[in-house]
PDB file of C-alpha atoms in Angstrom:
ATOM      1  CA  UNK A   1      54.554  27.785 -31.438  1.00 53.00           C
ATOM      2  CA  UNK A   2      51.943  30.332 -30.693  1.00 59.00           C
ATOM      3  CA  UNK A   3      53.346  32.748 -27.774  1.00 77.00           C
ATOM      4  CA  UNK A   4      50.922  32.861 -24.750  1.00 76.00           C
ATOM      5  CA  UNK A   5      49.928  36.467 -25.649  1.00 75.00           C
ATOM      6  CA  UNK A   6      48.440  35.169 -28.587  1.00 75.00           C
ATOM      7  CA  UNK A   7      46.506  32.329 -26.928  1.00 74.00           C
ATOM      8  CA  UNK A   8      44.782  35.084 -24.204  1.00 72.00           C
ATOM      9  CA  UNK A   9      43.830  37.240 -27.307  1.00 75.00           C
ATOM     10  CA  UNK A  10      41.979  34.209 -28.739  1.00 76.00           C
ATOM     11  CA  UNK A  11      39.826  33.947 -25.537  1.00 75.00           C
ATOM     12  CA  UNK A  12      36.310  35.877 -25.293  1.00 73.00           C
ATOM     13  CA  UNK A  13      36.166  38.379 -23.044  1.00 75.00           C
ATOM     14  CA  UNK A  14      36.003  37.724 -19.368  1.00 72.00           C
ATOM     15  CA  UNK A  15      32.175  39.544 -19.289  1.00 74.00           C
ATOM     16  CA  UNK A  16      30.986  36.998 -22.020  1.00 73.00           C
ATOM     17  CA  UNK A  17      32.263  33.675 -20.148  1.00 71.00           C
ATOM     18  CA  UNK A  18      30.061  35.153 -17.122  1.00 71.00           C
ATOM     19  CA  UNK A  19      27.200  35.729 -19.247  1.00 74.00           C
ATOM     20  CA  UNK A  20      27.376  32.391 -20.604  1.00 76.00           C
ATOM     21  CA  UNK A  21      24.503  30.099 -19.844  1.00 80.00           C
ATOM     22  CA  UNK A  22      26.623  27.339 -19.589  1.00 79.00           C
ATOM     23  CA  UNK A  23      28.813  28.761 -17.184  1.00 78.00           C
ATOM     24  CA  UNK A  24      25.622  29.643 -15.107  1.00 81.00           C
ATOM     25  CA  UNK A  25      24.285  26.715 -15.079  1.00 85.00           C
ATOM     26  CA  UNK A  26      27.775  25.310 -13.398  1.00 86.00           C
ATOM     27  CA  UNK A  27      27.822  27.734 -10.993  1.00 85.00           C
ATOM     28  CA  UNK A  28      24.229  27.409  -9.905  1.00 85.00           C
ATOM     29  CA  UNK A  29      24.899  23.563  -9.945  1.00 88.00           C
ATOM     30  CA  UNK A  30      28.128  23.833  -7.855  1.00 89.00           C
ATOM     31  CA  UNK A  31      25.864  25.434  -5.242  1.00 87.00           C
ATOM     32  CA  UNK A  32      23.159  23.373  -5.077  1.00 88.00           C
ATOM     33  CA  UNK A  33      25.963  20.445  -4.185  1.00 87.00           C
ATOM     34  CA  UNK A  34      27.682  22.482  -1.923  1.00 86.00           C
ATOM     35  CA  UNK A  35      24.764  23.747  -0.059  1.00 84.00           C
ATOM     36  CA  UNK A  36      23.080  20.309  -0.041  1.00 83.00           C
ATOM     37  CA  UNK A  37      26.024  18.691   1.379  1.00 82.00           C
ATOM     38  CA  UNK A  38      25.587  21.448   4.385  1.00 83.00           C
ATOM     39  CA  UNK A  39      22.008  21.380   4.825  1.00 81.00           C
ATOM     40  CA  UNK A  40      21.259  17.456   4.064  1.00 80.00           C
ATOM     41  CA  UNK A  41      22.129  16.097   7.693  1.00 83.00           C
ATOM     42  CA  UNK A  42      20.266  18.490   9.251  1.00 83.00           C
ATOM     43  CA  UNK A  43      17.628  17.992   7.275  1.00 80.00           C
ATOM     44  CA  UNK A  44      17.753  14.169   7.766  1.00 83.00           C
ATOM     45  CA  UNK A  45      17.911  14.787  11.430  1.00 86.00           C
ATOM     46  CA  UNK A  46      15.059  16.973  11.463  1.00 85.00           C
ATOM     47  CA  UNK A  47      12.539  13.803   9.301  1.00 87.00           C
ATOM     48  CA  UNK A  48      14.095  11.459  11.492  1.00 89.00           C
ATOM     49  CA  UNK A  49      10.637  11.667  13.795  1.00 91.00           C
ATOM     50  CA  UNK A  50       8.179  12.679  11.029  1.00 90.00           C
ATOM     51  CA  UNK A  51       9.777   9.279   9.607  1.00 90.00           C
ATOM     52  CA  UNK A  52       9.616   7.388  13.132  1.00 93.00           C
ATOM     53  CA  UNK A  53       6.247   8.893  13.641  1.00 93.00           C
ATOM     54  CA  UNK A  54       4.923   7.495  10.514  1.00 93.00           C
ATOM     55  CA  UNK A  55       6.056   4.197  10.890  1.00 94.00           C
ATOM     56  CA  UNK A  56       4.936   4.028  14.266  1.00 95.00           C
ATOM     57  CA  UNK A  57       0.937   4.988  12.831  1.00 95.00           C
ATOM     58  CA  UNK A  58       1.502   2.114  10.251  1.00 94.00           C
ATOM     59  CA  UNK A  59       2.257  -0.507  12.929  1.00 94.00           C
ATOM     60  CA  UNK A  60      -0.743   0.153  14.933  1.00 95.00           C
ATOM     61  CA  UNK A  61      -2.811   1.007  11.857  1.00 94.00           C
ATOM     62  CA  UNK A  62      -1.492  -2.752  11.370  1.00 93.00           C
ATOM     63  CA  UNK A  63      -2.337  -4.243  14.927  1.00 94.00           C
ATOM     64  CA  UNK A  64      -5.626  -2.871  14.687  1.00 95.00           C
ATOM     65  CA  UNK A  65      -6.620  -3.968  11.620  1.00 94.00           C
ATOM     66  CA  UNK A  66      -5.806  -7.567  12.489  1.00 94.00           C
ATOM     67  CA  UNK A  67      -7.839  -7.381  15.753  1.00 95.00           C
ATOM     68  CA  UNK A  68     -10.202  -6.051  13.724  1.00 95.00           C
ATOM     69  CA  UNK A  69     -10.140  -9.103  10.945  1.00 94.00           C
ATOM     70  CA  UNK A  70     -10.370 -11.451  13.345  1.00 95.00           C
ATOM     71  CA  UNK A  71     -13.344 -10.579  15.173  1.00 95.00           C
ATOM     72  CA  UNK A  72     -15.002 -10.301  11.817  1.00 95.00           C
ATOM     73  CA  UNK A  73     -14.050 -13.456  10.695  1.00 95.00           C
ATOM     74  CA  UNK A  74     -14.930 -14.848  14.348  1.00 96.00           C
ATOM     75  CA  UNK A  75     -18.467 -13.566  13.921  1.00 96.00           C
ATOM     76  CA  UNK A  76     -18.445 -15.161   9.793  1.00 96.00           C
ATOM     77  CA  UNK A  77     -17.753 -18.583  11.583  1.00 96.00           C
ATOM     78  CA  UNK A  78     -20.225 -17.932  13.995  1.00 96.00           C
ATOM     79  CA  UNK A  79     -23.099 -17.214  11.508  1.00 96.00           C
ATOM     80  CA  UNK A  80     -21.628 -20.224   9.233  1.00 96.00           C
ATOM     81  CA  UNK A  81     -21.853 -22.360  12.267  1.00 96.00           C
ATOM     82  CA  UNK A  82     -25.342 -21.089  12.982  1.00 96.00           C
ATOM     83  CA  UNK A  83     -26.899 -21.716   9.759  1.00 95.00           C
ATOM     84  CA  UNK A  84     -25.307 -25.036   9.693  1.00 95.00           C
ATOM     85  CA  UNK A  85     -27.385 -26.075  12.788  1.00 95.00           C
ATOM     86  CA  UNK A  86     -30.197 -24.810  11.048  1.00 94.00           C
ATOM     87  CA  UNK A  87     -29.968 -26.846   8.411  1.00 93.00           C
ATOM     88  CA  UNK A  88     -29.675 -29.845  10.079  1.00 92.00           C
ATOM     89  CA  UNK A  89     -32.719 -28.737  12.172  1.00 91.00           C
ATOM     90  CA  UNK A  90     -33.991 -28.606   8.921  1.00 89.00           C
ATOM     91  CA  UNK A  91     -33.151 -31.966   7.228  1.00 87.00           C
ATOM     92  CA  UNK A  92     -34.429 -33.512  10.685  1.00 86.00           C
ATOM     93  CA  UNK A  93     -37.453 -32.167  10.702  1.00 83.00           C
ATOM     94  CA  UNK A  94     -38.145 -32.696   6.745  1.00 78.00           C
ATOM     95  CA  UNK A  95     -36.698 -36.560   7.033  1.00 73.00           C
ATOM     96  CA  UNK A  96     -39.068 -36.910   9.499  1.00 70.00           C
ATOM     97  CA  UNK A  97     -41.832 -34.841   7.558  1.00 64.00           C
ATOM     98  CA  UNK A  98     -41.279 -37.131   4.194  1.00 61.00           C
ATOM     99  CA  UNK A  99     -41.221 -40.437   6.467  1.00 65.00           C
ATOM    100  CA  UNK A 100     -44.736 -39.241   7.925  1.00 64.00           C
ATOM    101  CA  UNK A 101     -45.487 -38.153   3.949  1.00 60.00           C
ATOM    102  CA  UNK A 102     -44.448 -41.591   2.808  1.00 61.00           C
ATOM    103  CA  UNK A 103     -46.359 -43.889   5.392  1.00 59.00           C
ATOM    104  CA  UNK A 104     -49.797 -41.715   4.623  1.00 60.00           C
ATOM    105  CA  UNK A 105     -49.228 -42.051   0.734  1.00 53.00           C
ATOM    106  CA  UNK A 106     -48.781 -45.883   1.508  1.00 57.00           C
ATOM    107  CA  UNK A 107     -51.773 -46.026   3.804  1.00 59.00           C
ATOM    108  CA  UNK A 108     -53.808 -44.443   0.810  1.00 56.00           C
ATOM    109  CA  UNK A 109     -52.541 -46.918  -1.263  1.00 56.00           C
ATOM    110  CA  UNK A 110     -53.649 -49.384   0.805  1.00 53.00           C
ATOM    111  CA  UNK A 111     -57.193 -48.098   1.391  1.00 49.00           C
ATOM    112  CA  UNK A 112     -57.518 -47.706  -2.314  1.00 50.00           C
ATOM    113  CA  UNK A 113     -56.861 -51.129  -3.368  1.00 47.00           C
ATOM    114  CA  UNK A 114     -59.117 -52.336  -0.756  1.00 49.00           C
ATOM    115  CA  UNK A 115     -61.752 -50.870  -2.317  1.00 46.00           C
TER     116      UNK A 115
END
């Protein structure tokens, strides 16, 4: 068995662990978790009313647009409603315009085979 002198001469150099990218990486990893896990509730604390805010503007962005839908589609029912009556108005009048049209084509008929 290999004496534990041995095994520490087998080992790079101190200097050339640290230099390692590897190594780097882990450290600079390490203290991205360590300083997130200090600076994370303060940060949520501090979006907690940017968040609140926003979600605030989105309810009455909400409201707003349904008072605004539903005056449009009161005036839509209105002008449906309107032309509706106008049509009728319509039909009436040309009912009453092809009765008139019918009696004078059967008048003419009339005259013409009296003659």
């Amino acid at each position: 068995m290999p004496e534990m002198k041995e095994l520490f001469e087998q080992l790079p150099p101190v200097e050339e662990v640290l230099k390692s990218d590897l190594v780097k990486g882990i450290a600079i990893g390490a203290g991205a978790v360590a300083l997130a896990g200090l600076a994370l509730p303060s940060v949520l604390r501090a979006a907690r009313p940017a968040a609140r805010s926003a979600i605030k503007a989105a309810i009455l962005l909400s409201e707003k647009s349904r008072e605004v839908l539903a005056e449009a589609a009161e005036n839509l029912e209105d002008i449906v409603a309107e032309v509706q009556a106008e049509l009728a108005a319509s039909a009436a009048a040309g009912a009453s315009v092809a009765e008139t049209s019918t009696a004078s084509v059967a008048e003419a008929g009339e005259v013409e085979d009296i003659e």
